[in-house]
Amino acid sequence: NAGVTQTPKFQVLKTGQSMTLQCAQDMNHNSMYWYRQDPGMGLRLIYYSASEGTTDKGEVPNGYNVSRLNKREFSLRLESAAPSQTSVYFCATQGQGSSYGYTFGSGTRLTVV
Amino acid sequence: GESVGLHLPTLSVQEGDNSIINCAYSNSASDYFIWYKQESGKGPQFIIDIRSNMDKRQGQRVTVLLNKTVKHLSLQIAATQPGDSAVYFCASNTGGYNKLIFGAGTRLAVHP
């Protein structure tokens, strides 16, 4: 039972390049989230998906797009990477019912040069 | 705007001592609160949660206290161990969909 799996773990991009960060969960959760984490800034929400087929913007969506391919997978795409997008990216899922706690993946460390 | 903040960015304690990490939140509508632990190079891990109909909840060596009057919660770690060294985040839900808002984090350093 892997929980939440993110790929890749590390990536270096040149300014202007594009890439897709992948996230897959085996927890049968409806809700999935993409956060970025910068030093001293905590976790900031980029996009989220309440269920398969729906996506919504979070606090810092500019420069990103997402796809909720199916219930298991939620990908984050950078169309034209910028140095300001250097960060650690976390995917998370949210349980249903009485507990709203998130389960996080191990993160993707992205550097844009 | 909404915020969930922590009072101290770094907390240093001696091994065996009790640790207390504090957090303030601003949204009166928040009714669900969580503490996460993040070790270096890893994603945040759930520690303990509490709903607004409670003012205290205990886990294994951890206790969360909630004071809704002053919009404050704390995480107490008993007999702190070197393995407790990490960054601790508090988070609260918002109105509507229950997205979580995270604080900036407090780094706990445990010294032998």
XYZ file of N, CA and C in Angstrom:
675
model
N 0.855 -1.189 0.000
C 0.000 0.000 0.000
C 0.884 1.230 0.000
N 1.041 1.885 -1.174
C 2.008 2.961 -1.301
C 1.469 4.281 -0.776
N 0.139 4.493 -0.715
C -0.388 5.771 -0.267
C -0.407 6.765 -1.402
N 0.475 7.793 -1.319
C 0.554 8.841 -2.333
C 1.959 8.807 -2.920
N 2.041 8.609 -4.219
C 3.325 8.481 -4.903
C 3.535 9.635 -5.861
N 4.660 10.328 -5.711
C 5.003 11.435 -6.590
C 6.236 11.093 -7.411
N 6.200 11.491 -8.668
C 7.370 11.354 -9.536
C 7.511 12.595 -10.401
N 8.755 13.024 -10.711
C 10.000 12.491 -10.160
C 10.263 13.041 -8.764
N 11.311 12.598 -8.118
C 11.693 13.127 -6.808
C 12.528 14.397 -6.946
N 13.295 14.479 -7.993
C 14.135 15.649 -8.249
C 14.070 15.993 -9.741
N 14.169 17.285 -10.044
C 14.174 17.708 -11.436
C 14.835 19.062 -11.544
N 15.685 19.212 -12.551
C 16.270 20.506 -12.877
C 15.792 20.879 -14.278
N 15.243 22.062 -14.398
C 14.756 22.556 -15.682
C 15.461 23.855 -16.046
N 15.534 24.103 -17.327
C 15.984 25.408 -17.778
C 14.762 26.316 -17.935
N 14.969 27.593 -17.757
C 13.876 28.550 -17.922
C 13.222 28.361 -19.287
N 11.887 28.283 -19.269
C 11.137 28.110 -20.504
C 10.771 26.672 -20.829
N 11.444 25.709 -20.199
C 11.102 24.321 -20.448
C 9.782 23.970 -19.765
N 9.189 22.890 -20.224
C 7.935 22.434 -19.629
C 8.146 21.061 -19.001
N 7.302 20.727 -18.052
C 7.326 19.397 -17.459
C 6.032 19.149 -16.706
N 5.775 17.883 -16.447
C 4.597 17.466 -15.697
C 5.027 16.684 -14.479
N 4.513 17.091 -13.330
C 4.725 16.358 -12.087
C 3.542 15.400 -11.908
N 3.892 14.163 -11.598
C 2.854 13.148 -11.496
C 2.546 12.821 -10.045
N 1.288 12.530 -9.779
C 0.851 12.114 -8.450
C -0.198 11.026 -8.602
N -0.027 9.945 -7.870
C -0.988 8.849 -7.904
C -1.247 8.374 -6.488
N -2.516 8.044 -6.202
C -2.883 7.568 -4.873
C -3.663 6.271 -4.981
N -3.468 5.442 -3.962
C -4.205 4.175 -3.921
C -5.107 4.122 -2.697
N -5.520 5.277 -2.199
C -6.299 5.364 -0.976
C -7.789 5.535 -1.252
N -8.166 5.588 -2.518
C -9.555 5.754 -2.911
C -10.162 7.057 -2.377
N -9.322 8.094 -2.259
C -9.801 9.393 -1.809
C -10.318 10.218 -2.982
N -11.364 10.982 -2.715
C -11.914 11.823 -3.772
C -11.069 13.070 -4.009
N -10.587 13.682 -2.946
C -9.952 14.992 -3.052
C -8.448 14.872 -3.145
N -7.885 15.679 -4.042
C -6.426 15.715 -4.208
C -5.973 17.159 -4.352
N -4.739 17.409 -3.907
C -4.227 18.777 -3.812
C -2.780 18.835 -4.296
N -2.417 19.992 -4.829
C -1.018 20.291 -5.113
C -0.617 21.535 -4.312
N 0.483 21.377 -3.540
C 1.039 22.477 -2.765
C 2.484 22.703 -3.205
N 2.931 23.933 -2.992
C 4.354 24.197 -3.084
C 4.833 24.685 -1.721
N 6.087 24.351 -1.429
C 6.659 24.729 -0.144
C 7.965 25.456 -0.381
N 7.998 26.699 0.067
C 9.195 27.527 -0.022
C 9.654 27.861 1.384
N 10.947 28.109 1.568
C 11.458 28.417 2.908
C 10.725 29.595 3.538
N 10.245 29.404 4.758
C 9.590 30.467 5.485
C 8.189 30.790 5.025
N 7.687 30.057 4.027
C 6.362 30.381 3.478
C 5.336 29.311 3.785
N 5.735 28.240 4.411
C 4.781 27.177 4.667
C 4.314 26.517 3.382
N 3.169 25.932 3.425
C 2.591 25.234 2.270
C 1.542 26.135 1.625
N 1.671 26.344 0.340
C 0.707 27.173 -0.374
C 0.004 26.335 -1.433
N -1.303 26.457 -1.468
C -2.115 25.636 -2.358
C -2.070 26.173 -3.777
N -1.759 25.292 -4.725
C -1.688 25.685 -6.130
C -3.032 25.400 -6.806
N -3.422 24.142 -6.799
C -4.686 23.681 -7.366
C -5.201 22.535 -6.523
N -6.502 22.301 -6.611
C -7.060 21.134 -5.972
C -8.168 20.551 -6.837
N -8.521 19.328 -6.493
C -9.558 18.614 -7.221
C -10.458 17.915 -6.214
N -11.708 18.322 -6.169
C -12.633 17.749 -5.201
C -13.064 16.346 -5.600
N -13.039 16.084 -6.884
C -13.432 14.755 -7.366
C -12.951 14.611 -8.801
N -13.014 13.402 -9.285
C -12.624 13.146 -10.668
C -13.409 14.060 -11.600
N -12.692 14.731 -12.485
C -13.340 15.595 -13.461
C -13.478 17.032 -13.050
N -13.110 17.363 -11.820
C -13.201 18.753 -11.361
C -11.857 19.231 -10.846
N -11.541 20.492 -11.156
C -10.335 21.117 -10.615
C -10.650 22.579 -10.303
N -9.942 23.128 -9.307
C -10.144 24.519 -8.919
C -8.817 25.136 -8.535
N -8.744 26.459 -8.727
C -7.525 27.178 -8.383
C -7.414 27.342 -6.878
N -6.163 27.331 -6.444
C -5.872 27.613 -5.062
C -5.323 29.015 -4.902
N -4.370 29.144 -4.001
C -3.814 30.463 -3.652
C -2.827 30.980 -4.689
N -2.048 30.077 -5.322
C -0.982 30.495 -6.237
C -1.017 29.695 -7.535
N -2.070 29.813 -8.361
C -2.209 28.974 -9.550
C -1.451 29.447 -10.788
N -1.000 30.705 -10.791
C -0.401 31.249 -12.008
C 0.854 30.491 -12.419
N 0.892 30.121 -13.721
C 2.043 29.406 -14.253
C 1.892 27.890 -14.203
N 0.748 27.437 -13.707
C 0.517 25.993 -13.556
C -0.816 25.596 -14.196
N -0.877 24.342 -14.609
C -2.135 23.710 -15.007
C -2.193 22.325 -14.392
N -3.401 21.817 -14.236
C -3.551 20.494 -13.639
C -4.520 19.658 -14.469
N -4.405 18.355 -14.264
C -5.329 17.404 -14.884
C -5.686 16.334 -13.871
N -6.957 16.115 -13.680
C -7.389 14.984 -12.842
C -7.797 13.891 -13.818
N -6.834 13.062 -14.131
C -7.000 12.072 -15.187
C -8.034 11.022 -14.818
N -8.066 10.637 -13.584
C -9.016 9.657 -13.067
C -8.995 9.812 -11.552
N -9.629 8.937 -10.838
C -9.693 9.103 -9.390
C -8.305 8.984 -8.753
N -7.444 8.199 -9.341
C -6.131 7.927 -8.761
C -5.095 9.007 -9.044
N -5.197 9.682 -10.197
C -4.072 10.496 -10.661
C -4.430 11.972 -10.798
N -3.477 12.806 -10.349
C -3.658 14.258 -10.408
C -2.301 14.843 -10.767
N -2.172 15.379 -11.971
C -0.878 15.853 -12.433
C -0.824 17.377 -12.451
N 0.384 17.884 -12.283
C 0.645 19.323 -12.276
C 1.611 19.644 -13.402
N 1.253 20.581 -14.261
C 2.085 20.898 -15.415
C 2.586 22.329 -15.357
N 3.873 22.470 -15.641
C 4.490 23.772 -15.810
C 4.742 23.936 -17.300
N 4.062 24.856 -17.938
C 4.168 25.001 -19.397
C 5.462 25.702 -19.804
N 5.874 26.684 -19.022
C 7.086 27.441 -19.326
C 7.724 27.820 -17.989
N 8.624 26.966 -17.545
C 9.160 27.105 -16.195
C 9.930 28.415 -16.005
N 9.780 28.974 -14.802
C 10.483 30.198 -14.428
C 11.256 29.949 -13.133
N 12.344 30.689 -12.900
C 13.104 30.501 -11.654
C 12.238 30.652 -10.404
N 11.187 31.466 -10.460
C 10.304 31.641 -9.299
C 9.527 30.366 -8.958
N 9.549 29.410 -9.851
C 8.871 28.145 -9.600
C 9.796 27.105 -8.979
N 11.005 27.498 -8.694
C 11.900 26.633 -7.920
C 11.298 26.447 -6.537
N 11.044 25.201 -6.176
C 10.328 24.929 -4.936
C 10.286 23.419 -4.719
N 9.701 23.039 -3.604
C 9.373 21.637 -3.372
C 7.859 21.504 -3.512
N 7.434 20.550 -4.324
C 6.015 20.390 -4.624
C 5.488 19.131 -3.946
N 4.372 19.291 -3.261
C 3.753 18.164 -2.576
C 2.347 17.937 -3.107
N 2.051 16.682 -3.324
C 0.698 16.258 -3.641
C 0.095 15.687 -2.360
N -1.196 15.869 -2.179
C -1.860 15.341 -0.990
C -3.258 14.862 -1.358
N -3.735 13.889 -0.600
C -5.121 13.450 -0.745
C -5.830 13.686 0.580
N -7.140 13.767 0.507
C -7.931 14.042 1.700
C -8.985 12.965 1.875
N -9.037 12.437 3.082
C -10.003 11.403 3.384
C -11.406 11.941 3.482
N -12.346 11.031 3.469
C -13.759 11.397 3.603
C -14.208 11.138 5.027
N -15.416 11.556 5.318
C -15.999 11.245 6.616
C -15.544 12.184 7.700
N -15.314 11.662 8.896
C -15.061 12.501 10.054
C -13.650 13.072 10.098
N -12.747 12.493 9.356
C -11.374 12.983 9.380
C -11.028 13.660 8.074
N -10.622 14.901 8.154
C -10.254 15.636 6.951
C -8.755 15.692 6.744
N -8.026 14.908 7.503
C -6.587 14.993 7.407
C -6.067 14.638 6.044
N -4.982 15.285 5.659
C -4.350 15.009 4.389
C -3.283 13.931 4.560
N -3.080 13.188 3.473
C -1.927 12.307 3.351
C -1.062 12.868 2.241
N 0.191 13.125 2.566
C 1.098 13.761 1.611
C 2.004 12.748 0.942
N 2.395 13.079 -0.294
C 3.474 12.351 -0.942
C 4.806 12.837 -0.398
N 5.886 12.270 -0.915
C 7.220 12.597 -0.404
C 7.818 13.820 -1.077
N 7.146 14.367 -2.089
C 7.572 15.624 -2.671
C 8.428 15.491 -3.914
N 8.404 16.559 -4.721
C 9.293 16.701 -5.879
C 10.065 17.995 -5.697
N 11.383 17.877 -5.675
C 12.222 19.078 -5.539
C 12.581 19.558 -6.929
N 12.070 20.731 -7.304
C 12.261 21.284 -8.642
C 13.150 22.518 -8.582
N 14.145 22.526 -9.432
C 15.020 23.690 -9.574
C 14.939 24.187 -11.008
N 14.670 25.475 -11.171
C 14.614 26.079 -12.499
C 15.780 27.061 -12.617
N 16.637 26.810 -13.591
C 17.842 27.640 -13.732
C 17.750 28.539 -14.979
N -6.737 38.704 5.563
C -7.079 37.380 5.096
C -6.890 36.347 6.188
N -7.161 35.104 5.836
C -7.022 34.057 6.835
C -5.566 33.760 7.073
N -5.275 33.320 8.252
C -3.897 32.927 8.526
C -3.889 31.911 9.646
N -2.911 31.091 9.585
C -2.630 30.193 10.698
C -1.164 30.388 10.982
N -0.836 30.915 12.117
C 0.571 31.247 12.358
C 1.109 30.641 13.615
N 2.386 30.558 13.701
C 3.065 30.005 14.858
C 3.836 31.096 15.536
N 3.941 31.008 16.873
C 4.551 32.079 17.619
C 6.065 32.074 17.510
N 6.694 30.904 17.444
C 8.141 30.815 17.451
C 8.616 30.020 16.256
N 9.576 30.539 15.502
C 10.093 29.766 14.370
C 10.968 28.596 14.778
N 11.663 28.670 15.892
C 12.565 27.611 16.326
C 12.392 27.386 17.812
N 12.361 26.119 18.188
C 12.268 25.743 19.592
C 13.354 24.718 19.893
N 14.224 25.016 20.856
C 15.282 24.092 21.249
C 14.966 23.534 22.627
N 15.015 22.221 22.757
C 14.735 21.574 24.037
C 15.770 20.503 24.307
N 15.880 20.147 25.567
C 16.758 19.051 25.971
C 15.989 17.736 25.856
N 16.719 16.720 25.483
C 16.127 15.383 25.419
C 15.512 15.040 26.771
N 14.302 14.543 26.750
C 13.615 14.177 27.974
C 12.669 15.238 28.492
N 12.886 16.479 28.070
C 11.991 17.557 28.489
C 10.687 17.484 27.712
N 9.689 18.218 28.183
C 8.447 18.354 27.437
C 8.550 19.560 26.512
N 7.945 19.444 25.330
C 7.957 20.528 24.348
C 6.536 21.048 24.163
N 6.435 22.349 23.971
C 5.132 22.948 23.675
C 5.295 23.844 22.464
N 4.544 23.550 21.428
C 4.554 24.345 20.201
C 3.188 25.016 20.074
N 3.198 26.306 19.859
C 1.963 27.079 19.839
C 1.572 27.514 18.432
N 0.292 27.786 18.271
C -0.236 28.183 16.968
C -1.482 29.039 17.184
N -1.609 30.086 16.383
C -2.806 30.910 16.405
C -3.501 30.820 15.061
N -4.816 30.869 15.077
C -5.562 30.887 13.835
C -6.507 32.081 13.846
N -6.957 32.482 12.679
C -7.730 33.716 12.606
C -9.190 33.513 12.212
N -9.506 32.362 11.602
C -10.856 32.165 11.098
C -11.753 31.554 12.175
N -12.717 32.312 12.632
C -13.620 31.821 13.674
C -14.466 30.648 13.208
N -14.594 30.507 11.882
C -15.400 29.414 11.340
C -14.648 28.090 11.314
N -13.339 28.119 11.543
C -12.557 26.874 11.541
C -13.041 25.964 12.652
N -13.262 24.705 12.306
C -13.733 23.770 13.325
C -12.945 22.467 13.319
N -11.855 22.444 12.588
C -11.042 21.231 12.525
C -9.591 21.663 12.438
N -8.747 21.065 13.279
C -7.361 21.488 13.388
C -6.462 20.263 13.410
N -5.313 20.407 12.771
C -4.396 19.275 12.641
C -2.977 19.740 12.929
N -2.199 18.856 13.487
C -0.754 19.048 13.598
C -0.056 18.033 12.697
N 0.946 18.555 11.963
C 1.767 17.712 11.108
C 3.225 17.825 11.528
N 3.957 16.755 11.276
C 5.394 16.723 11.507
C 6.081 16.503 10.174
N 7.101 17.312 9.902
C 7.832 17.139 8.650
C 9.316 16.989 8.936
N 9.830 15.823 8.646
C 11.266 15.572 8.771
C 11.964 15.997 7.490
N 13.238 16.253 7.604
C 14.005 16.761 6.473
C 13.888 15.846 5.260
N 13.518 16.413 4.127
C 13.449 15.655 2.891
C 12.208 14.798 2.730
N 11.255 14.947 3.643
C 10.042 14.129 3.577
C 8.802 15.009 3.526
N 7.681 14.395 3.192
C 6.420 15.103 3.220
C 5.884 15.189 4.640
N 4.975 16.144 4.889
C 4.372 16.246 6.222
C 3.608 14.974 6.593
N 3.705 14.615 7.856
C 3.004 13.440 8.361
C 2.007 13.854 9.436
N 0.829 13.297 9.366
C -0.221 13.563 10.346
C 0.222 13.118 11.739
N 0.015 13.999 12.728
C 0.305 13.628 14.118
C -0.984 13.425 14.882
N -1.795 14.475 14.935
C -3.002 14.433 15.736
C -3.938 15.524 15.253
N -5.232 15.293 15.423
C -6.207 16.307 15.048
C -7.185 16.539 16.187
N -7.948 17.612 16.075
C -8.939 17.929 17.099
C -10.062 18.724 16.460
N -11.273 18.462 16.888
C -12.418 19.221 16.411
C -12.772 20.293 17.434
N -13.542 21.261 16.980
C -13.831 22.408 17.838
C -14.768 22.081 18.991
N -15.365 20.888 18.978
C -16.231 20.523 20.105
C -15.429 19.905 21.252
N -14.094 19.900 21.082
C -13.208 19.394 22.121
C -12.206 20.481 22.469
N -11.649 20.440 23.678
C -10.581 21.371 24.009
C -9.250 20.652 24.287
N -9.299 19.337 24.277
C -8.076 18.581 24.521
C -8.212 17.207 23.882
N -7.112 16.757 23.304
C -7.083 15.398 22.766
C -5.678 14.846 22.943
N -5.610 13.594 23.367
C -4.296 12.994 23.632
C -4.018 11.850 22.679
N -2.740 11.763 22.303
C -2.271 10.637 21.524
C -1.112 10.004 22.268
N -0.285 9.313 21.516
C 0.884 8.702 22.143
C 1.959 9.763 22.325
N 2.229 10.179 23.526
C 3.210 11.209 23.907
C 2.851 12.605 23.410
N 1.773 12.770 22.712
C 1.368 14.088 22.230
C -0.022 14.444 22.728
N -0.199 15.743 22.985
C -1.492 16.271 23.399
C -1.730 17.562 22.626
N -2.922 17.729 22.116
C -3.278 18.985 21.467
C -4.323 19.674 22.345
N -4.105 20.956 22.584
C -5.034 21.772 23.340
C -5.606 22.856 22.427
N -6.886 23.068 22.525
C -7.567 24.068 21.699
C -8.286 25.066 22.581
N -8.005 26.332 22.367
C -8.699 27.408 23.074
C -9.411 28.254 22.032
N -10.694 28.004 21.881
C -11.449 28.691 20.831
C -11.675 30.161 21.172
N -11.653 30.481 22.435
C -11.910 31.865 22.842
C -10.852 32.804 22.279
N -9.597 32.359 22.343
C -8.504 33.193 21.841
C -7.938 32.660 20.534
N -8.596 31.678 19.952
C -8.192 31.101 18.657
C -6.725 30.653 18.712
N -6.462 29.742 19.602
C -5.103 29.283 19.843
C -5.107 27.774 20.053
N -4.114 27.122 19.478
C -3.939 25.699 19.790
C -2.467 25.423 20.019
N -2.220 24.378 20.751
C -0.844 24.009 21.060
C -0.660 22.508 20.937
N 0.573 22.145 20.672
C 0.973 20.743 20.615
C 1.985 20.505 21.721
N 1.695 19.573 22.601
C 2.608 19.228 23.671
C 3.190 17.847 23.384
N 4.505 17.754 23.451
C 5.195 16.491 23.260
C 5.869 16.139 24.578
N 5.513 15.005 25.128
C 6.091 14.576 26.403
C 7.397 13.824 26.175
N 8.326 14.039 27.100
C 9.603 13.321 27.062
C 10.214 13.358 25.663
N 10.500 14.559 25.199
C 10.964 14.752 23.827
C 12.219 13.943 23.532
N 12.220 13.326 22.365
C 13.312 12.454 21.948
C 14.007 13.025 20.711
N 15.229 12.616 20.433
C 15.918 13.105 19.228
C 15.113 12.884 17.957
N 14.357 11.804 17.901
C 13.534 11.523 16.727
C 12.376 12.486 16.549
N 12.142 13.322 17.550
C 11.088 14.336 17.436
C 11.581 15.587 16.709
N 12.867 15.675 16.476
C 13.428 16.827 15.768
C 12.832 16.898 14.366
N 12.180 18.001 14.063
C 11.479 18.155 12.783
C 10.862 19.542 12.754
N 10.185 19.850 11.671
C 9.362 21.052 11.590
C 7.918 20.641 11.826
N 7.237 21.369 12.680
C 5.857 21.060 13.023
C 4.943 22.156 12.469
N 3.887 21.712 11.778
C 2.915 22.639 11.193
C 1.561 22.447 11.845
N 0.904 23.557 12.128
C -0.511 23.452 12.447
C -1.296 23.806 11.191
N -2.509 23.325 11.120
C -3.379 23.608 9.979
C -4.813 23.641 10.471
N -5.618 24.433 9.817
C -7.039 24.476 10.142
C -7.847 24.467 8.859
N -9.073 24.038 8.978
C -9.911 24.064 7.790
C -10.480 25.461 7.602
N -11.083 25.664 6.436
C -11.728 26.928 6.129
C -13.220 26.660 5.975
N -13.974 27.659 5.738
C -15.375 27.423 5.450
C -15.497 26.716 4.114
N -16.634 26.175 3.840
C -16.851 25.578 2.539
C -16.261 24.198 2.408
N -15.279 24.055 1.554
C -14.853 22.732 1.146
C -13.938 22.005 2.125
N -13.480 22.732 3.131
C -12.575 22.100 4.085
C -11.145 21.990 3.600
N -10.749 22.870 2.690
C -9.334 22.966 2.393
C -8.622 23.407 3.664
N -7.385 22.970 3.805
C -6.608 23.316 4.980
C -5.695 24.513 4.710
N -5.527 25.344 5.718
C -4.546 26.426 5.684
C -3.441 26.052 6.655
N -2.210 26.165 6.189
C -1.059 25.748 6.986
C -0.295 26.951 7.514
N 0.231 26.833 8.707
C 1.152 27.816 9.230
C 2.533 27.636 8.629
N 3.431 28.565 8.936
C 4.779 28.536 8.352
C 5.649 27.449 8.962
N 5.314 26.963 10.142
C 6.080 25.890 10.748
C 6.978 26.346 11.874
N 7.188 25.464 12.845
C 8.147 25.669 13.935
C 9.142 24.530 13.889
N 10.426 24.887 13.895
C 11.456 23.845 13.902
C 11.755 23.471 15.345
N 11.631 22.197 15.645
C 11.953 21.678 16.968
C 13.315 21.008 16.910
N 14.244 21.500 17.718
C 15.585 20.923 17.790
C 15.752 20.297 19.166
N 16.053 19.005 19.204
C 16.203 18.282 20.462
C 17.687 18.013 20.698
N 18.184 18.476 21.831
C 19.603 18.346 22.151
C 19.808 17.278 23.214
N 20.862 16.463 23.059
C 21.116 15.405 24.047
C 21.585 15.960 25.381
